[in-house]
Tab-separated table of C-alpha atoms in Angstrom:
chain	number	residue	atom	x	y	z
X	183	MET	CA	0.002	-0.004	0.003
X	184	LYS	CA	1.326	3.450	-0.902
X	185	GLN	CA	2.103	5.755	1.959
X	186	GLY	CA	-0.674	8.282	2.598
X	187	MET	CA	-3.445	6.195	1.028
X	188	ARG	CA	-6.475	5.569	3.248
X	189	GLU	CA	-8.783	2.582	3.037
X	190	GLU	CA	-11.997	1.627	4.694
X	191	ALA	CA	-11.976	-0.744	7.685
X	192	PRO	CA	-11.060	-4.185	6.318
X	193	LEU	CA	-14.441	-5.852	6.910
X	194	THR	CA	-16.600	-3.001	5.563
X	195	GLY	CA	-19.560	-4.485	3.626
X	196	LEU	CA	-19.548	-7.751	5.580
X	197	LYS	CA	-23.031	-8.458	7.009
X	198	VAL	CA	-23.307	-10.409	10.191
X	199	ILE	CA	-26.171	-11.592	12.332
X	200	GLU	CA	-25.380	-12.311	16.016
X	201	ILE	CA	-27.765	-14.246	18.185
X	202	GLN	CA	-27.590	-12.619	21.621
X	203	GLY	CA	-25.379	-14.527	24.044
X	204	LEU	CA	-22.771	-14.145	26.744
X	205	GLY	CA	-18.961	-13.903	26.719
X	206	PRO	CA	-17.328	-15.291	23.640
X	207	THR	CA	-20.165	-14.684	21.134
X	208	PRO	CA	-20.501	-10.930	21.781
X	209	PHE	CA	-16.730	-10.726	21.934
X	210	ALA	CA	-16.430	-12.255	18.450
X	211	ALA	CA	-19.187	-9.974	17.175
X	212	MET	CA	-17.484	-6.965	18.713
X	213	TRP	CA	-14.228	-7.787	16.973
X	214	LEU	CA	-15.924	-8.166	13.611
X	215	ALA	CA	-17.769	-4.897	14.125
X	216	ASP	CA	-14.583	-3.148	15.272
X	217	MET	CA	-13.088	-4.190	11.969
X	218	GLY	CA	-15.935	-2.601	9.997
X	219	ALA	CA	-18.499	-5.355	9.624
X	220	ASP	CA	-22.223	-4.444	9.744
X	221	VAL	CA	-23.276	-6.577	12.753
X	222	VAL	CA	-26.834	-6.736	13.970
X	223	ARG	CA	-27.643	-8.567	17.147
X	224	ILE	CA	-30.947	-10.405	17.609
X	225	GLN	CA	-32.009	-10.284	21.197
X	226	ARG	CA	-35.226	-11.093	22.973
X	227	PRO	CA	-37.597	-8.254	23.927
X	228	ASN	CA	-37.306	-6.652	27.384
X	229	LEU	CA	-33.934	-8.236	27.906
X	230	LYS	CA	-32.464	-7.462	31.362
X	231	PRO	CA	-28.714	-8.027	30.890
X	232	LEU	CA	-26.193	-8.717	33.614
X	233	ILE	CA	-24.282	-5.566	32.530
X	234	PRO	CA	-26.339	-2.562	31.496
X	235	GLN	CA	-26.121	-2.326	27.711
X	236	LYS	CA	-25.007	1.281	27.627
X	237	VAL	CA	-21.803	0.310	29.526
X	238	ASP	CA	-21.242	-3.217	28.116
X	239	VAL	CA	-18.074	-2.914	26.094
X	240	LEU	CA	-18.702	-6.304	24.390
X	241	ASN	CA	-21.853	-4.860	22.781
X	242	ARG	CA	-20.194	-1.831	21.200
X	243	ALA	CA	-19.985	-0.918	17.510
X	244	ARG	CA	-23.287	-2.392	16.481
X	245	GLY	CA	-27.041	-2.185	17.007
X	246	PHE	CA	-29.713	-4.732	17.725
X	247	VAL	CA	-33.249	-5.829	16.822
X	248	GLU	CA	-35.710	-7.298	19.295
X	249	LEU	CA	-37.206	-10.652	18.254
X	250	ASP	CA	-38.715	-13.496	20.268
X	251	LEU	CA	-37.387	-16.594	18.571
X	252	LYS	CA	-40.039	-18.668	20.362
X	253	ALA	CA	-42.752	-16.747	18.424
X	254	LYS	CA	-43.394	-18.063	14.928
X	255	ALA	CA	-43.579	-14.646	13.220
X	256	ASP	CA	-40.458	-13.334	14.863
X	257	CYS	CA	-38.571	-16.520	14.042
X	258	ALA	CA	-39.611	-16.065	10.396
X	259	THR	CA	-38.241	-12.534	10.501
X	260	ALA	CA	-34.964	-13.836	11.973
X	261	HIS	CA	-34.831	-16.292	9.080
X	262	ASP	CA	-35.245	-13.437	6.570
X	263	LEU	CA	-32.399	-11.508	8.224
X	264	ILE	CA	-30.048	-14.494	8.254
X	265	ASN	CA	-30.882	-15.188	4.655
X	266	ARG	CA	-29.378	-11.808	3.801
X	267	ALA	CA	-26.249	-12.150	5.962
X	268	ASP	CA	-22.794	-13.317	5.041
X	269	MET	CA	-22.216	-14.699	8.535
X	270	LEU	CA	-24.166	-15.911	11.528
X	271	ILE	CA	-22.890	-16.163	15.170
X	272	GLU	CA	-24.797	-18.285	17.613
X	273	GLY	CA	-23.939	-19.755	21.008
X	274	MET	CA	-26.935	-21.984	21.755
X	275	ARG	CA	-26.615	-25.521	23.048
X	276	PRO	CA	-26.430	-28.126	20.261
X	277	GLY	CA	-29.774	-28.667	18.565
X	278	VAL	CA	-31.546	-25.489	19.737
X	279	MET	CA	-31.145	-23.534	16.469
X	280	GLU	CA	-32.318	-26.602	14.524
X	281	ARG	CA	-35.461	-26.836	16.673
X	282	LEU	CA	-36.157	-23.153	15.879
X	283	GLY	CA	-35.847	-23.839	12.204
X	284	LEU	CA	-32.703	-21.690	12.043
X	285	GLY	CA	-30.069	-24.434	11.716
X	286	PRO	CA	-27.363	-24.619	9.051
X	287	GLU	CA	-29.601	-26.626	6.688
X	288	ASP	CA	-32.481	-24.143	6.873
X	289	PHE	CA	-30.937	-21.598	4.480
X	290	PRO	CA	-30.774	-23.161	1.043
X	291	ASP	CA	-31.278	-19.735	-0.545
X	292	ASN	CA	-28.077	-18.452	1.129
X	293	PRO	CA	-25.580	-21.270	0.199
X	294	ALA	CA	-22.529	-19.122	0.986
X	295	LEU	CA	-23.617	-18.406	4.576
X	296	VAL	CA	-20.820	-18.895	7.083
X	297	TYR	CA	-22.507	-20.391	10.151
X	298	GLY	CA	-20.468	-19.820	13.299
X	299	ARG	CA	-21.322	-22.007	16.309
X	300	MET	CA	-19.720	-21.141	19.697
X	301	THR	CA	-20.005	-23.651	22.560
X	302	GLY	CA	-17.938	-24.803	25.471
X	303	TRP	CA	-17.682	-28.442	24.584
X	304	GLY	CA	-18.501	-28.428	20.857
X	305	GLN	CA	-21.334	-29.845	18.724
X	306	SER	CA	-20.366	-33.415	19.397
X	307	GLY	CA	-18.762	-35.538	22.093
X	308	PRO	CA	-19.985	-36.903	25.441
X	309	LEU	CA	-20.065	-33.466	27.095
X	310	ALA	CA	-21.662	-31.589	24.217
X	311	HIS	CA	-25.121	-31.297	25.779
X	312	THR	CA	-23.920	-30.512	29.323
X	313	ALA	CA	-23.540	-27.106	30.950
X	314	GLY	CA	-20.189	-25.563	31.768
X	315	HIS	CA	-18.139	-22.360	32.050
X	316	ASP	CA	-14.674	-21.178	31.129
X	317	ILE	CA	-13.028	-22.779	34.136
X	318	ASN	CA	-14.458	-26.203	33.237
X	319	TYR	CA	-13.503	-25.991	29.590
X	320	ILE	CA	-9.859	-25.034	30.273
X	321	ALA	CA	-9.637	-27.714	32.933
X	322	ILE	CA	-9.800	-30.622	30.483
X	323	SER	CA	-7.215	-29.086	28.125
X	324	GLY	CA	-4.364	-29.294	30.645
X	325	ALA	CA	-4.030	-25.530	30.700
X	326	LEU	CA	-5.577	-24.887	34.079
X	327	HIS	CA	-3.368	-27.526	35.690
X	328	ALA	CA	-0.285	-25.677	34.498
X	329	ILE	CA	-1.292	-22.282	35.921
X	330	GLY	CA	-0.878	-21.281	39.557
X	331	GLY	CA	1.067	-22.380	42.642
X	332	ASN	CA	-0.149	-24.845	45.247
X	333	HIS	CA	-3.516	-24.844	43.487
X	334	PRO	CA	-4.523	-24.160	39.908
X	335	VAL	CA	-5.543	-20.485	39.424
X	336	PRO	CA	-8.078	-19.526	36.752
X	337	PRO	CA	-6.608	-16.803	34.522
X	338	LEU	CA	-9.900	-14.820	34.609
X	339	ASN	CA	-11.887	-16.064	31.649
X	340	LEU	CA	-9.380	-14.782	29.158
X	341	LEU	CA	-7.826	-18.095	28.209
X	342	GLY	CA	-11.017	-19.987	27.561
X	343	ASP	CA	-13.955	-17.741	26.694
X	344	PHE	CA	-12.024	-15.115	24.705
X	345	GLY	CA	-8.721	-16.747	23.669
X	346	GLY	CA	-9.785	-20.334	23.021
X	347	GLY	CA	-13.404	-19.321	22.283
X	348	GLY	CA	-14.143	-15.968	20.739
X	349	MET	CA	-10.933	-15.513	18.741
X	350	TYR	CA	-10.996	-19.080	17.444
X	351	LEU	CA	-14.565	-18.489	16.297
X	352	VAL	CA	-13.410	-15.372	14.447
X	353	ALA	CA	-10.492	-17.153	12.880
X	354	GLY	CA	-12.617	-20.110	11.750
X	355	MET	CA	-15.313	-17.882	10.333
X	356	LEU	CA	-12.824	-15.783	8.386
X	357	ALA	CA	-11.251	-18.951	7.004
X	358	ALA	CA	-14.711	-20.211	6.000
X	359	LEU	CA	-15.511	-16.811	4.431
X	360	HIS	CA	-12.439	-17.048	2.263
X	361	ALA	CA	-13.588	-20.477	1.093
X	362	ALA	CA	-17.092	-19.189	0.463
X	363	LYS	CA	-15.792	-16.347	-1.686
X	364	THR	CA	-13.967	-18.823	-3.935
X	365	THR	CA	-16.448	-21.768	-3.975
X	366	GLY	CA	-19.776	-20.128	-3.296
X	367	ARG	CA	-20.367	-22.602	-0.468
X	368	GLY	CA	-20.511	-21.632	3.170
X	369	ARG	CA	-19.206	-23.726	6.059
X	370	VAL	CA	-20.303	-24.504	9.559
X	371	VAL	CA	-17.692	-23.442	12.073
X	372	ASP	CA	-17.903	-25.637	15.181
X	373	ALA	CA	-15.839	-23.592	17.657
X	374	ALA	CA	-15.457	-25.297	21.023
X	375	ILE	CA	-13.710	-23.464	23.912
X	376	SER	CA	-12.226	-26.774	24.998
X	377	ASP	CA	-10.724	-27.320	21.518
X	378	GLY	CA	-9.402	-23.777	21.196
X	379	THR	CA	-7.770	-23.827	24.588
X	380	ALA	CA	-6.115	-27.150	23.831
X	381	HIS	CA	-4.810	-25.650	20.591
X	382	LEU	CA	-3.395	-22.645	22.487
X	383	MET	CA	-1.347	-25.141	24.535
X	384	ALA	CA	0.585	-26.324	21.388
X	385	MET	CA	3.962	-24.962	22.490
X	386	ILE	CA	3.600	-26.220	26.069
X	387	TYR	CA	2.684	-29.711	24.884
X	388	SER	CA	5.730	-29.529	22.619
X	389	LEU	CA	7.986	-28.728	25.538
X	390	TYR	CA	6.303	-31.429	27.659
X	391	GLY	CA	6.671	-34.017	24.909
X	392	SER	CA	10.339	-33.220	24.494
X	393	GLY	CA	10.995	-33.640	28.211
X	394	ILE	CA	11.788	-29.923	28.746
X	395	TRP	CA	8.532	-29.236	30.625
X	396	VAL	CA	7.726	-30.846	33.990
X	397	ASP	CA	3.995	-31.543	34.557
X	398	THR	CA	4.131	-29.595	37.861
X	399	ARG	CA	3.120	-25.988	38.498
X	400	GLU	CA	5.865	-23.341	39.132
X	401	ALA	CA	8.646	-25.720	38.111
X	402	ASN	CA	9.248	-24.560	34.549
X	403	LEU	CA	10.643	-21.731	32.474
X	404	LEU	CA	7.364	-19.926	31.791
X	405	ASP	CA	5.134	-20.737	34.748
X	406	GLY	CA	6.902	-18.800	37.458
X	407	GLY	CA	9.360	-21.555	38.313
X	408	ALA	CA	12.343	-19.683	36.851
X	409	PRO	CA	13.351	-16.725	39.050
X	410	PHE	CA	14.078	-14.623	35.922
X	411	TYR	CA	10.540	-15.151	34.617
X	412	ALA	CA	8.463	-14.201	37.646
X	413	VAL	CA	6.664	-11.481	39.617
X	414	TYR	CA	8.216	-9.696	42.601
X	415	GLU	CA	6.696	-7.547	45.347
X	416	CYS	CA	8.194	-4.111	45.825
X	417	ALA	CA	8.516	-1.872	48.890
X	418	CYS	CA	5.134	-0.189	48.242
X	419	GLY	CA	3.235	-3.481	47.891
X	420	GLY	CA	3.125	-3.160	44.122
X	421	HIS	CA	4.750	-5.699	41.797
X	422	MET	CA	7.268	-5.886	38.953
X	423	THR	CA	7.476	-8.537	36.277
X	424	VAL	CA	10.755	-10.031	35.121
X	425	GLY	CA	10.955	-11.858	31.798
X	426	ALA	CA	14.712	-11.895	31.182
X	427	LEU	CA	14.961	-15.204	29.395
X	428	GLU	CA	17.818	-14.553	26.941
X	429	PRO	CA	21.372	-14.263	28.315
X	430	LYS	CA	21.865	-10.677	27.043
X	431	PHE	CA	18.582	-9.502	28.503
X	432	TYR	CA	19.361	-11.284	31.766
X	433	ALA	CA	22.686	-9.564	31.946
X	434	GLU	CA	20.998	-6.190	31.541
X	435	PHE	CA	18.493	-7.140	34.210
X	436	LEU	CA	21.290	-7.928	36.655
X	437	GLU	CA	22.872	-4.577	35.906
X	438	GLY	CA	19.613	-2.740	36.484
X	439	ILE	CA	18.856	-4.480	39.733
X	440	GLY	CA	22.407	-3.998	40.976
X	441	LEU	CA	23.438	-7.627	41.220
X	442	ALA	CA	25.860	-7.923	38.318
X	443	GLY	CA	29.185	-9.409	39.355
X	444	THR	CA	28.018	-10.444	42.842
X	445	GLY	CA	28.780	-14.158	42.499
X	446	LEU	CA	25.219	-15.357	42.030
X	447	PRO	CA	24.572	-18.847	40.588
X	448	ALA	CA	24.441	-19.068	36.820
X	449	GLN	CA	21.138	-18.256	35.131
X	450	GLN	CA	20.443	-21.827	33.998
X	451	ASP	CA	21.666	-23.506	37.173
X	452	VAL	CA	18.335	-24.883	38.352
X	453	GLU	CA	19.803	-25.894	41.683
X	454	GLY	CA	20.735	-22.283	42.217
X	455	TRP	CA	17.290	-20.877	41.379
X	456	PRO	CA	16.168	-20.604	44.981
X	457	THR	CA	19.259	-18.451	45.714
X	458	LEU	CA	18.525	-16.235	42.702
X	459	ARG	CA	14.872	-15.833	43.654
X	460	ALA	CA	15.756	-14.819	47.184
X	461	ALA	CA	18.318	-12.301	45.963
X	462	PHE	CA	15.894	-10.770	43.435
X	463	ALA	CA	13.073	-10.676	45.945
X	464	ALA	CA	15.250	-8.849	48.534
X	465	ARG	CA	16.385	-6.290	45.955
X	466	PHE	CA	12.907	-5.512	44.680
X	467	LYS	CA	11.728	-4.909	48.271
X	468	GLU	CA	14.279	-2.061	48.557
X	469	LYS	CA	12.380	0.284	46.183
X	470	THR	CA	8.849	1.033	45.157
X	471	ARG	CA	7.314	-0.327	42.021
X	472	ASP	CA	7.437	3.094	40.366
X	473	ASP	CA	11.106	3.463	41.244
X	474	TRP	CA	11.918	0.134	39.582
X	475	ALA	CA	9.717	1.047	36.603
X	476	ASP	CA	11.738	4.216	36.097
X	477	ILE	CA	15.024	2.287	36.331
X	478	PHE	CA	14.030	-0.318	33.771
X	479	GLU	CA	11.928	1.834	31.449
X	480	GLY	CA	13.333	1.779	27.871
X	481	THR	CA	15.902	-0.959	28.656
X	482	ASP	CA	16.156	-4.534	27.294
X	483	ALA	CA	15.976	-6.001	30.780
X	484	CYS	CA	12.458	-7.231	30.085
X	485	CYS	CA	10.958	-5.755	33.292
X	486	ALA	CA	7.646	-3.988	33.491
X	487	PRO	CA	5.327	-2.871	36.298
X	488	VAL	CA	2.139	-4.718	37.111
X	489	LEU	CA	-0.573	-2.065	36.487
X	490	SER	CA	-4.092	-2.131	37.855
X	491	LEU	CA	-7.199	-1.796	35.660
X	492	ALA	CA	-7.395	1.880	36.672
X	493	GLU	CA	-3.727	2.514	35.847
X	494	ALA	CA	-3.269	0.654	32.560
X	495	PRO	CA	-5.086	3.142	30.234
X	496	SER	CA	-2.784	5.962	31.346
X	497	HIS	CA	0.558	4.172	30.751
X	498	PRO	CA	2.493	6.221	28.214
X	499	HIS	CA	3.017	3.324	25.850
X	500	ASN	CA	-0.679	2.491	25.883
X	501	VAL	CA	-1.490	6.153	25.306
X	502	ALA	CA	0.954	6.404	22.397
X	503	ARG	CA	-0.482	3.309	20.812
X	504	GLY	CA	-4.092	4.224	21.440
X	505	SER	CA	-4.524	0.867	23.212
X	506	PHE	CA	-7.438	2.159	25.225
X	507	ALA	CA	-10.287	4.513	24.388
X	508	THR	CA	-12.993	6.283	26.297
X	509	CYS	CA	-16.318	5.411	24.759
X	510	GLY	CA	-19.597	6.464	26.280
X	511	GLY	CA	-17.682	7.600	29.320
X	512	ILE	CA	-16.202	4.178	29.834
X	513	ALA	CA	-12.469	3.434	29.548
X	514	GLN	CA	-12.089	0.307	27.420
X	515	PRO	CA	-9.671	-1.532	25.159
X	516	ALA	CA	-9.517	-0.056	21.657
X	517	PRO	CA	-9.889	-2.210	18.540
X	518	ALA	CA	-6.905	-4.456	17.857
X	519	PRO	CA	-4.800	-5.178	15.934
X	520	HIS	CA	-3.884	-2.017	13.996
X	521	ILE	CA	-4.566	-2.317	10.273
X	522	SER	CA	-2.613	-0.166	7.857
X	523	GLY	CA	-4.691	2.396	6.061
X	524	ALA	CA	-7.712	1.952	8.284
X	525	THR	CA	-8.783	4.123	11.227
X	526	LEU	CA	-10.547	1.843	13.702
X	527	SER	CA	-12.455	3.439	16.547
X	528	ALA	CA	-14.353	2.147	19.559
X	529	ASP	CA	-17.782	3.182	18.287
X	530	PRO	CA	-20.389	2.738	20.995
X	531	GLY	CA	-23.238	2.022	18.635
X	532	ASP	CA	-26.849	2.532	19.699
X	533	GLU	CA	-27.441	0.259	22.637
X	534	GLN	CA	-30.627	1.949	23.821
X	535	THR	CA	-33.028	1.809	20.864
X	536	PRO	CA	-33.720	-1.303	18.814
X	537	GLN	CA	-33.228	-0.971	15.080
X	538	ASP	CA	-36.199	-1.233	12.776
X	539	VAL	CA	-36.117	-4.726	11.248
X	540	SER	CA	-37.491	-3.437	7.931
X	541	ALA	CA	-34.644	-0.971	7.718
X	542	VAL	CA	-32.104	-3.685	8.183
X	543	LEU	CA	-33.800	-5.901	5.600
X	544	ASN	CA	-33.792	-3.063	3.110
X	545	ARG	CA	-30.146	-2.200	3.889
X	546	TRP	CA	-29.140	-5.814	3.230
X	547	THR	CA	-31.334	-6.552	0.229
X	548	GLY	CA	-28.373	-6.741	-2.132
X	549	SER	CA	-26.729	-9.493	-0.112
X	550	VAL	CA	-29.364	-12.263	-0.757
X	551	LYS	CA	-27.481	-15.109	-2.356
């Protein structure tokens, strides 16, 4: 692309129907809308959401229509909308959309429809019809076992719902969209959080299979076991992260913390790790988090302060990158990743007034396959 040229958001013109859901489905729809897709959410009338819609970041950048899918007329309207869409996102239990007459086989007039299905356990398998949440899905992948100290610690619901779930749904749907553009045939994307989380563990399973990784928490290079890849408390009660894996970065870290040339055990001497950890912990307790952040800022020591939710949007790097935005008075993550030639913004959308269904149908008339 020539410098100075501007382009529309990369998914401008893409038409997506989202069936209202929680967690990974609105996250996937938000990402598509952030990238320019025209996303319309179908939600039941008089919905009382857990988070008020006007402040729910996951619902930004798009509008909604109110339809009761248990009512025959409203279900027929939903069918008309989906028939005009390029993509559908739904997170119902297996079989529910089919019983409504809105399953993948119910749209012969829209053969290129990409049908995205988001569930915890997938559309098949012995657990497919059972309930669950992020913590359950990541438990059977081996991921949860590897995180924490004396006990496994759930990494919020970032690893399962949003990493192994929402982003895998997006990736699968975009792959299916590419195929649809070349073949004219849509695909069903069966995105299971348990599958996606297992896939995210690819490198860890590689290390484990090669004998480099021990199947015990806090005993490995990347799980807090290594003293040079860990979190330390500072004098103020705040924390600093250390990720000095490579020898040259580790050497710079030792210089910054004031322990270079003090006769410490070698970096990769596992027997000496307790000594290293004790020395690092004692040094970090001598200064505040902000003192250490100033010392290491701009260096290759791979040290960074642990910021709170309130602090993160104001960090100079986040400000320079536009990593956060204030939308509707709410500080929130900005669209990511950056796309050359496109200006992506955290558009709040209209979360107070339902869109007129007829207007959406008219807007999408040209997309009927």
